[in-house]
Each structure stands twice: as C-alpha cells, then as structure tokens.
mmCIF file of C-alpha atoms in Angstrom:
data_model
loop_
_atom_site.group_PDB
_atom_site.id
_atom_site.type_symbol
_atom_site.label_atom_id
_atom_site.label_comp_id
_atom_site.label_asym_id
_atom_site.label_seq_id
_atom_site.Cartn_x
_atom_site.Cartn_y
_atom_site.Cartn_z
ATOM 1 C CA UNK A 1405 1.894 -4.476 -29.703
ATOM 2 C CA UNK A 1406 -0.284 -6.888 -27.754
ATOM 3 C CA UNK A 1407 -3.885 -7.761 -28.421
ATOM 4 C CA UNK A 1408 -6.064 -9.154 -25.639
ATOM 5 C CA UNK A 1409 -9.336 -10.970 -26.109
ATOM 6 C CA UNK A 1410 -11.529 -11.806 -23.122
ATOM 7 C CA UNK A 1411 -14.253 -14.391 -22.967
ATOM 8 C CA UNK A 1412 -16.372 -16.177 -20.411
ATOM 9 C CA UNK A 1413 -18.532 -13.415 -19.010
ATOM 10 C CA UNK A 1414 -22.234 -13.804 -18.570
ATOM 11 C CA UNK A 1415 -25.178 -13.798 -16.217
ATOM 12 C CA UNK A 1416 -25.136 -15.993 -13.130
ATOM 13 C CA UNK A 1417 -27.042 -16.232 -9.898
ATOM 14 C CA UNK A 1418 -25.469 -15.335 -6.594
ATOM 15 C CA UNK A 1419 -23.331 -18.195 -5.385
ATOM 16 C CA UNK A 1420 -22.508 -19.348 -8.875
ATOM 17 C CA UNK A 1421 -19.216 -19.472 -10.712
ATOM 18 C CA UNK A 1422 -17.687 -18.177 -13.899
ATOM 19 C CA UNK A 1423 -14.332 -18.678 -15.536
ATOM 20 C CA UNK A 1424 -12.943 -15.829 -17.586
ATOM 21 C CA UNK A 1425 -10.253 -16.317 -20.199
ATOM 22 C CA UNK A 1426 -7.914 -13.837 -21.826
ATOM 23 C CA UNK A 1427 -5.771 -14.727 -24.806
ATOM 24 C CA UNK A 1428 -2.818 -12.517 -25.670
ATOM 25 C CA UNK A 1429 -1.202 -12.209 -29.056
ATOM 26 C CA UNK A 1430 1.047 -9.848 -30.945
ATOM 27 C CA UNK A 1431 4.643 -9.153 -31.766
ATOM 28 C CA UNK A 1432 5.596 -7.967 -28.280
ATOM 29 C CA UNK A 1433 3.676 -10.513 -26.242
ATOM 30 C CA UNK A 1434 6.984 -11.994 -25.081
ATOM 31 C CA UNK A 1435 7.726 -8.729 -23.276
ATOM 32 C CA UNK A 1436 4.667 -8.986 -21.029
ATOM 33 C CA UNK A 1437 5.591 -9.213 -17.368
ATOM 34 C CA UNK A 1438 2.103 -9.516 -15.868
ATOM 35 C CA UNK A 1439 -1.335 -10.359 -17.118
ATOM 36 C CA UNK A 1440 -4.235 -9.556 -14.895
ATOM 37 C CA UNK A 1441 -7.825 -8.588 -14.414
ATOM 38 C CA UNK A 1442 -9.507 -5.351 -13.453
ATOM 39 C CA UNK A 1443 -13.162 -4.554 -13.142
ATOM 40 C CA UNK A 1444 -15.373 -1.515 -13.312
ATOM 41 C CA UNK A 1445 -18.897 -1.385 -11.982
ATOM 42 C CA UNK A 1446 -21.382 1.311 -12.977
ATOM 43 C CA UNK A 1447 -20.555 4.564 -11.248
ATOM 44 C CA UNK A 1448 -17.312 3.254 -9.816
ATOM 45 C CA UNK A 1449 -13.656 3.530 -10.710
ATOM 46 C CA UNK A 1450 -11.763 0.695 -12.262
ATOM 47 C CA UNK A 1451 -10.294 -1.534 -9.589
ATOM 48 C CA UNK A 1452 -7.685 -4.215 -9.417
ATOM 49 C CA UNK A 1453 -8.870 -7.816 -9.179
ATOM 50 C CA UNK A 1454 -5.910 -10.136 -9.655
ATOM 51 C CA UNK A 1455 -2.745 -10.521 -11.667
ATOM 52 C CA UNK A 1456 -0.091 -13.115 -12.321
ATOM 53 C CA UNK A 1457 3.481 -12.596 -13.414
ATOM 54 C CA UNK A 1458 5.591 -14.777 -15.599
ATOM 55 C CA UNK A 1459 7.705 -15.210 -12.489
ATOM 56 C CA UNK A 1460 4.630 -17.020 -11.093
ATOM 57 C CA UNK A 1461 3.891 -14.346 -8.513
ATOM 58 C CA UNK A 1462 0.215 -13.657 -7.931
ATOM 59 C CA UNK A 1463 -1.580 -10.700 -6.398
ATOM 60 C CA UNK A 1464 -5.222 -10.386 -5.402
ATOM 61 C CA UNK A 1465 -7.549 -7.734 -4.197
ATOM 62 C CA UNK A 1466 -7.703 -8.600 -0.508
ATOM 63 C CA UNK A 1467 -11.457 -9.031 -0.358
ATOM 64 C CA UNK A 1468 -11.425 -11.429 -3.308
ATOM 65 C CA UNK A 1469 -8.675 -13.687 -2.111
ATOM 66 C CA UNK A 1470 -10.053 -17.178 -1.659
ATOM 67 C CA UNK A 1471 -13.037 -16.690 -3.968
ATOM 68 C CA UNK A 1472 -11.131 -15.759 -7.109
ATOM 69 C CA UNK A 1473 -8.175 -17.651 -8.503
ATOM 70 C CA UNK A 1474 -5.931 -16.465 -11.303
ATOM 71 C CA UNK A 1475 -3.898 -18.868 -13.392
ATOM 72 C CA UNK A 1476 -2.058 -18.885 -16.676
ATOM 73 C CA UNK A 1477 -1.008 -21.077 -19.546
ATOM 74 C CA UNK A 1478 2.240 -19.633 -20.821
ATOM 75 C CA UNK A 1479 2.298 -21.840 -23.898
ATOM 76 C CA UNK A 1480 -1.025 -20.364 -24.982
ATOM 77 C CA UNK A 1481 -0.339 -16.850 -23.676
ATOM 78 C CA UNK A 1482 -3.618 -17.132 -21.856
ATOM 79 C CA UNK A 1483 -4.664 -16.103 -18.376
ATOM 80 C CA UNK A 1484 -7.760 -17.296 -16.543
ATOM 81 C CA UNK A 1485 -9.836 -15.996 -13.695
ATOM 82 C CA UNK A 1486 -11.914 -18.544 -11.830
ATOM 83 C CA UNK A 1487 -14.628 -16.739 -9.904
ATOM 84 C CA UNK A 1488 -16.531 -18.679 -7.265
ATOM 85 C CA UNK A 1489 -19.270 -17.770 -4.815
ATOM 86 C CA UNK A 1490 -20.177 -14.775 -6.899
ATOM 87 C CA UNK A 1491 -22.055 -11.944 -5.287
ATOM 88 C CA UNK A 1492 -24.152 -9.162 -6.785
ATOM 89 C CA UNK A 1493 -21.403 -6.686 -5.937
ATOM 90 C CA UNK A 1494 -19.129 -8.593 -8.302
ATOM 91 C CA UNK A 1495 -21.232 -7.307 -11.181
ATOM 92 C CA UNK A 1496 -18.957 -5.293 -13.440
ATOM 93 C CA UNK A 1497 -17.207 -5.178 -16.751
ATOM 94 C CA UNK A 1498 -14.076 -7.248 -16.353
ATOM 95 C CA UNK A 1499 -11.024 -6.181 -18.303
ATOM 96 C CA UNK A 1500 -7.954 -8.196 -19.096
ATOM 97 C CA UNK A 1501 -4.724 -6.235 -19.075
ATOM 98 C CA UNK A 1502 -1.064 -6.839 -19.821
ATOM 99 C CA UNK A 1503 1.874 -5.070 -18.243
ATOM 100 C CA UNK A 1504 5.179 -4.774 -20.058
ATOM 101 C CA UNK A 1505 6.969 -2.306 -17.778
ATOM 102 C CA UNK A 1506 8.323 -2.475 -14.270
ATOM 103 C CA UNK A 1507 6.136 -1.038 -11.553
ATOM 104 C CA UNK A 1508 3.327 -1.907 -9.194
ATOM 105 C CA UNK A 1509 1.537 -4.943 -10.620
ATOM 106 C CA UNK A 1510 -1.731 -3.903 -8.967
ATOM 107 C CA UNK A 1511 -1.962 -0.419 -10.473
ATOM 108 C CA UNK A 1512 -4.138 -0.088 -13.568
ATOM 109 C CA UNK A 1513 -2.088 2.860 -14.774
ATOM 110 C CA UNK A 1514 0.918 0.602 -15.051
ATOM 111 C CA UNK A 1515 -0.660 -1.671 -17.612
ATOM 112 C CA UNK A 1516 0.053 -1.107 -21.267
ATOM 113 C CA UNK A 1517 -2.559 -3.154 -23.085
ATOM 114 C CA UNK A 1518 -6.238 -3.728 -22.424
ATOM 115 C CA UNK A 1519 -8.942 -5.948 -23.748
ATOM 116 C CA UNK A 1520 -12.390 -4.744 -24.655
ATOM 117 C CA UNK A 1521 -13.961 -6.093 -21.482
ATOM 118 C CA UNK A 1522 -16.510 -8.767 -20.765
ATOM 119 C CA UNK A 1523 -19.678 -8.221 -18.771
ATOM 120 C CA UNK A 1524 -20.243 -10.214 -15.607
ATOM 121 C CA UNK A 1525 -23.673 -9.868 -14.060
ATOM 122 C CA UNK A 1526 -24.592 -11.577 -10.808
ATOM 123 C CA UNK A 1527 -28.250 -11.625 -9.915
ATOM 124 C CA UNK A 1528 -29.615 -11.871 -6.403
#
C-alpha cells in the first residue's frame, strides 16, 4: 500500500511557474518503480505529463519537454514537478501516481496508486 500526497498547486498568471510536490509513504513504497504526474482538464481525458524511475530514467509528454522538469528525492520518497512558462492550456487537476509493476511508464492504466490531485489554474 502506498499513499501519495500532492501539494503546490494554485493560481498563476500565464508565464508564471509552479512547483508541485508529491510525498509517498506506506509499507510497499520500496516497490515503486516510477513516480510521475498526470493531468486532467475539464472535458478531457487524463493525460501523461512526466515520470521518473528509480533507475533515474525520465519521460515527458513531448509538448511539455523543456518547460516541465521532473525530479525526485529518494531519501524522502518525494517527486517534484517544476512547471515553467505556464499557459492557460496547462490548467488541470494534476495527479501524482506511483507505478509498482513493469510496463509502459507513460500509461496511466499502468499506475497502481494515485493521489487526490491538486488544482493548477493558469489565467490569461
């Protein structure tokens, strides 16, 4: 069992930055292979944003590469998402997720644990 708690969401103007954090805890946290971020905007499906494996591999949604940076602190079981040059289309609920099984690290269906989400709103 893994519990995920996100923080750092909020309201920013276009061009601004936010840093999201996700802290993982639980008895099986050591089995997590990837921790990442997904987002879901109103009326849209949940989409992959970025993820990082404990092998230090990173994956990004192509259109976000360069603006978003994922990082982790293994000692704290925490993953971060630095979001720069935010745009109104980045507005969404951002979910932290942890993957404990082998499979595509970019597929939301492959993730086993999810946080409650944190709202990111970018105004124009």
